Short mmCIF file of C-alpha atoms in Angstrom, two decimals:
data_model
loop_
_atom_site.label_atom_id
_atom_site.label_comp_id
_atom_site.label_asym_id
_atom_site.label_seq_id
_atom_site.Cartn_x
_atom_site.Cartn_y
_atom_site.Cartn_z
CA ASP A 1 199.67 125.84 114.48
CA GLY A 2 202.84 125.21 116.26
CA GLY A 3 202.59 123.31 119.57
CA ILE A 4 202.73 120.42 121.86
CA THR A 5 199.59 118.47 121.75
CA GLN A 6 198.63 115.16 124.30
CA SER A 7 195.97 112.75 123.98
CA PRO A 8 193.56 111.56 125.45
CA LYS A 9 192.66 114.63 127.75
CA TYR A 10 190.77 112.04 130.10
CA LEU A 11 191.91 108.58 130.41
CA PHE A 12 190.15 105.64 132.71
CA ARG A 13 191.74 102.33 133.27
CA LYS A 14 191.55 99.49 135.51
CA GLU A 15 194.35 98.62 138.10
CA GLY A 16 196.77 96.05 136.45
CA GLN A 17 196.43 97.33 132.74
CA ASN A 18 199.20 99.19 131.17
CA VAL A 19 198.22 102.46 129.65
CA THR A 20 200.39 104.92 126.94
CA LEU A 21 199.95 108.44 126.80
CA SER A 22 200.57 110.26 123.79
CA CYS A 23 202.96 113.60 123.33
CA GLU A 24 203.78 115.18 120.08
CA GLN A 25 205.25 118.46 119.11
CA ASN A 26 205.74 120.34 115.94
CA LEU A 27 208.05 122.62 117.43
CA ASN A 28 211.14 121.13 116.18
CA HIS A 29 212.33 121.07 119.78
CA ASP A 30 215.30 118.37 120.66
CA ALA A 31 214.30 117.87 124.10
CA MET A 32 211.11 116.44 125.67
CA TYR A 33 210.05 115.70 129.18
CA TRP A 34 206.99 114.04 131.14
CA TYR A 35 206.09 115.41 134.52
CA ARG A 36 203.67 114.35 136.95
CA GLN A 37 201.52 116.57 138.78
CA ASP A 38 199.52 115.34 141.76
CA PRO A 39 196.39 117.93 143.48
CA GLY A 40 197.72 120.93 144.96
CA GLN A 41 201.61 119.91 144.23
CA GLY A 42 204.29 120.85 141.88
CA LEU A 43 205.53 119.08 139.02
CA ARG A 44 208.03 115.83 139.38
CA LEU A 45 210.09 115.05 136.41
CA ILE A 46 209.32 111.41 135.37
CA TYR A 47 211.68 111.24 131.82
CA TYR A 48 213.49 113.20 129.83
CA SER A 49 214.98 113.01 126.19
CA GLN A 50 217.30 115.45 124.84
CA ILE A 51 217.88 113.39 121.52
CA VAL A 52 216.05 110.57 119.50
CA ASN A 53 216.82 107.17 120.81
CA ASP A 54 218.01 108.47 123.94
CA PHE A 55 216.31 109.16 127.37
CA GLN A 56 217.22 109.48 131.03
CA LYS A 57 215.18 108.83 134.28
CA GLY A 58 214.01 111.91 136.18
CA ASP A 59 213.26 112.00 139.72
CA ILE A 60 210.21 109.43 139.76
CA ALA A 61 210.77 106.79 137.10
CA GLU A 62 209.79 103.77 138.58
CA GLY A 63 206.57 102.07 137.40
CA TYR A 64 206.90 104.28 133.81
CA SER A 65 208.58 103.80 130.39
CA VAL A 66 209.44 105.76 127.68
CA SER A 67 210.31 105.51 124.04
CA ARG A 68 211.97 108.41 121.59
CA GLU A 69 211.81 106.82 118.11
CA LYS A 70 210.89 110.19 116.46
CA LYS A 71 212.07 114.02 117.27
CA GLU A 72 208.14 114.64 117.15
CA SER A 73 206.88 112.13 119.66
CA PHE A 74 207.70 111.15 123.23
CA PRO A 75 204.97 108.33 124.26
CA LEU A 76 204.64 107.83 128.15
CA THR A 77 203.45 104.27 129.52
CA VAL A 78 202.37 103.68 132.72
CA THR A 79 202.89 100.19 133.67
CA SER A 80 200.95 98.21 136.26
CA ALA A 81 204.09 98.33 138.42
CA GLN A 82 203.23 102.22 139.19
CA LYS A 83 201.65 102.00 142.49
CA ASN A 84 199.56 105.10 142.55
CA PRO A 85 199.31 105.97 138.87
CA THR A 86 196.18 108.33 139.19
CA ALA A 87 197.54 111.58 138.32
CA PHE A 88 197.56 114.78 136.10
CA TYR A 89 200.42 114.12 133.17
CA LEU A 90 202.11 116.92 131.72
CA CYS A 91 204.26 116.82 128.42
CA ALA A 92 206.85 119.46 127.60
CA SER A 93 209.63 120.07 124.96
CA SER A 94 212.00 122.72 124.80
CA THR A 95 215.36 123.76 122.72
CA ILE A 96 218.65 122.97 124.60
CA LEU A 97 221.83 124.41 123.92
CA ARG A 98 225.15 122.81 125.70
CA ASP A 99 223.92 122.81 129.21
CA ARG A 100 221.03 125.43 129.18
CA ILE A 101 217.47 124.74 128.82
CA ASP A 102 215.20 127.21 127.64
CA GLU A 103 211.67 127.94 128.02
CA GLN A 104 209.67 124.83 127.89
CA TYR A 105 206.33 124.43 126.15
CA PHE A 106 203.78 122.43 127.92
CA GLY A 107 200.65 120.60 126.36
CA PRO A 108 197.50 120.71 127.80
CA GLY A 109 197.86 117.33 129.91
CA THR A 110 196.30 114.00 130.56
CA ARG A 111 194.20 113.22 133.63
CA LEU A 112 194.50 109.55 134.18
CA THR A 113 192.17 107.59 136.76
CA VAL A 114 193.13 103.96 137.51
CA THR A 115 190.65 102.36 139.64
CA SER B 1 216.79 118.98 147.31
CA GLN B 2 217.40 121.34 144.30
CA GLN B 3 213.65 122.25 144.31
CA GLY B 4 212.43 125.94 144.20
CA GLU B 5 210.22 126.88 146.86
CA GLU B 6 207.64 129.43 146.45
CA ASP B 7 206.15 131.66 149.29
CA PRO B 8 203.30 132.20 149.83
CA GLN B 9 201.52 129.07 149.07
CA ALA B 10 198.19 131.14 148.67
CA LEU B 11 197.57 134.72 148.16
CA SER B 12 194.39 136.68 147.92
CA ILE B 13 194.09 140.14 146.38
CA GLN B 14 191.65 142.52 145.09
CA GLU B 15 191.84 143.73 141.23
CA GLY B 16 194.23 146.45 140.87
CA GLU B 17 196.80 145.57 143.74
CA ASN B 18 200.07 144.20 143.20
CA ALA B 19 200.88 140.77 143.72
CA THR B 20 204.26 139.54 145.04
CA MET B 21 205.64 135.87 144.92
CA ASN B 22 208.74 134.73 146.24
CA CYS B 23 210.91 131.73 145.15
CA SER B 24 214.13 130.46 147.01
CA TYR B 25 216.43 127.42 145.83
CA LYS B 26 219.54 125.78 147.03
CA THR B 27 221.93 125.25 144.08
CA SER B 28 223.84 127.43 141.55
CA ILE B 29 221.62 127.87 138.72
CA ASN B 30 221.86 128.56 134.72
CA ASN B 31 218.54 130.32 134.65
CA LEU B 32 215.48 130.63 136.51
CA GLN B 33 212.17 130.53 134.91
CA TRP B 34 208.66 131.24 136.20
CA TYR B 35 205.52 129.77 134.94
CA ARG B 36 201.66 130.08 135.36
CA GLN B 37 198.93 126.95 135.56
CA ASN B 38 195.17 127.81 135.33
CA SER B 39 193.29 125.19 136.85
CA GLY B 40 193.42 121.59 135.05
CA ARG B 41 195.53 123.06 132.17
CA GLY B 42 199.13 123.00 131.31
CA LEU B 43 201.79 125.41 132.05
CA VAL B 44 202.41 128.62 130.31
CA HIS B 45 206.22 130.14 130.47
CA LEU B 46 206.15 133.66 131.63
CA ILE B 47 209.80 134.79 132.13
CA LEU B 48 213.33 133.29 132.01
CA ILE B 49 215.87 135.27 134.17
CA ARG B 50 219.49 134.09 133.59
CA SER B 51 221.70 133.83 136.54
CA ASN B 52 223.85 137.02 135.24
CA GLU B 53 220.69 139.28 134.94
CA ARG B 54 219.35 140.98 138.15
CA GLU B 55 216.14 141.99 137.18
CA LYS B 56 213.61 141.41 133.97
CA HIS B 57 210.30 142.91 132.65
CA SER B 58 207.51 141.93 130.51
CA GLY B 59 204.44 144.05 130.46
CA ARG B 60 202.83 143.77 134.19
CA LEU B 61 205.49 141.10 135.12
CA ARG B 62 208.67 142.18 136.89
CA VAL B 63 211.04 139.43 138.12
CA THR B 64 214.07 139.81 139.89
CA LEU B 65 217.28 137.54 140.69
CA ASP B 66 219.36 137.78 143.60
CA THR B 67 221.96 134.60 143.31
CA SER B 68 223.56 135.67 146.67
CA LYS B 69 220.51 135.00 148.66
CA LYS B 70 219.38 132.28 146.07
CA SER B 71 216.06 133.91 145.69
CA SER B 72 213.69 135.45 143.03
CA SER B 73 210.79 137.23 143.19
CA LEU B 74 207.82 137.50 140.69
CA LEU B 75 205.66 140.73 140.90
CA ILE B 76 202.52 141.49 139.14
CA THR B 77 201.28 144.62 139.01
CA ALA B 78 197.50 146.00 138.40
CA SER B 79 196.34 142.76 139.15
CA ARG B 80 193.34 141.30 137.01
CA ALA B 81 190.80 138.58 137.96
CA ALA B 82 192.25 136.81 134.84
CA ASP B 83 195.62 136.64 136.59
CA THR B 84 193.93 134.35 138.91
CA ALA B 85 196.33 130.95 138.53
CA SER B 86 199.14 129.12 140.09
CA TYR B 87 202.56 130.18 139.63
CA PHE B 88 205.83 128.23 139.80
CA CYS B 89 209.16 129.09 139.69
CA ALA B 90 211.66 126.54 137.92
CA PRO B 91 215.57 126.83 138.61
CA HIS B 92 217.53 125.27 136.02
CA PRO B 93 220.41 124.14 138.46
CA ARG B 94 223.78 124.15 137.00
CA GLY B 95 225.29 120.69 135.69
CA PHE B 96 221.79 119.35 135.67
CA GLN B 97 219.51 118.85 132.35
CA LYS B 98 216.58 119.40 134.07
CA LEU B 99 214.07 122.18 135.53
CA VAL B 100 213.06 121.74 139.16
CA PHE B 101 209.88 122.87 139.70
CA GLY B 102 208.38 123.96 143.34
CA THR B 103 204.95 123.45 144.50
CA GLY B 104 203.62 126.81 143.33
CA THR B 105 201.76 129.94 144.71
CA ARG B 106 197.89 130.01 144.34
CA LEU B 107 196.92 133.59 143.51
CA LEU B 108 193.14 134.68 143.52
CA VAL B 109 192.24 137.90 142.11
CA SER B 110 188.75 139.08 143.24
CA PRO B 111 186.79 141.73 141.42
#
């Protein structure tokens, strides 16, 4: 099946620990994205990548880091510097042509709880 | 902010009725996309309308775009209980490599 997967579905961490969320896609998409969603809110862009070994900060990148070593994978690390990390994290991918973003395919999300 | 803003924030209707959601945005766009999210799940793409299009249909969905008013609407006809979800508009601002999601409209369709 083609698609985008995120793991784990639920993640619990103690404050002060870094945690890495996995995102993998087999859609052969060039672009990948990480979003954060808080209860009753829309999505806010954390980081995005349009090509391997390159990525850009989104609107709320502070306290997060990413890597894009393979086209299929775009892991997100939530560092201890992120002041309020408890949230629902969504990964997405899309094709991109010149400056046009087509539909984004989303993973099922990871719910992170930090206590 | 380039963010799309949906209106209303919440909508409650009976099965069989139509549901209309509106979206406003602030800058020129390449396209505007609508997504659906069931509670606790990822988003699912519904429809994309390009800046040079005025109306688009997909099954029971009808989307309109008015670039002069910087607004879009999503109409779901003959709604079903299974349409209960949150709906987000996501304009793609021209010159930016990202979509900007609004806070969504929560739709409740009662049997």
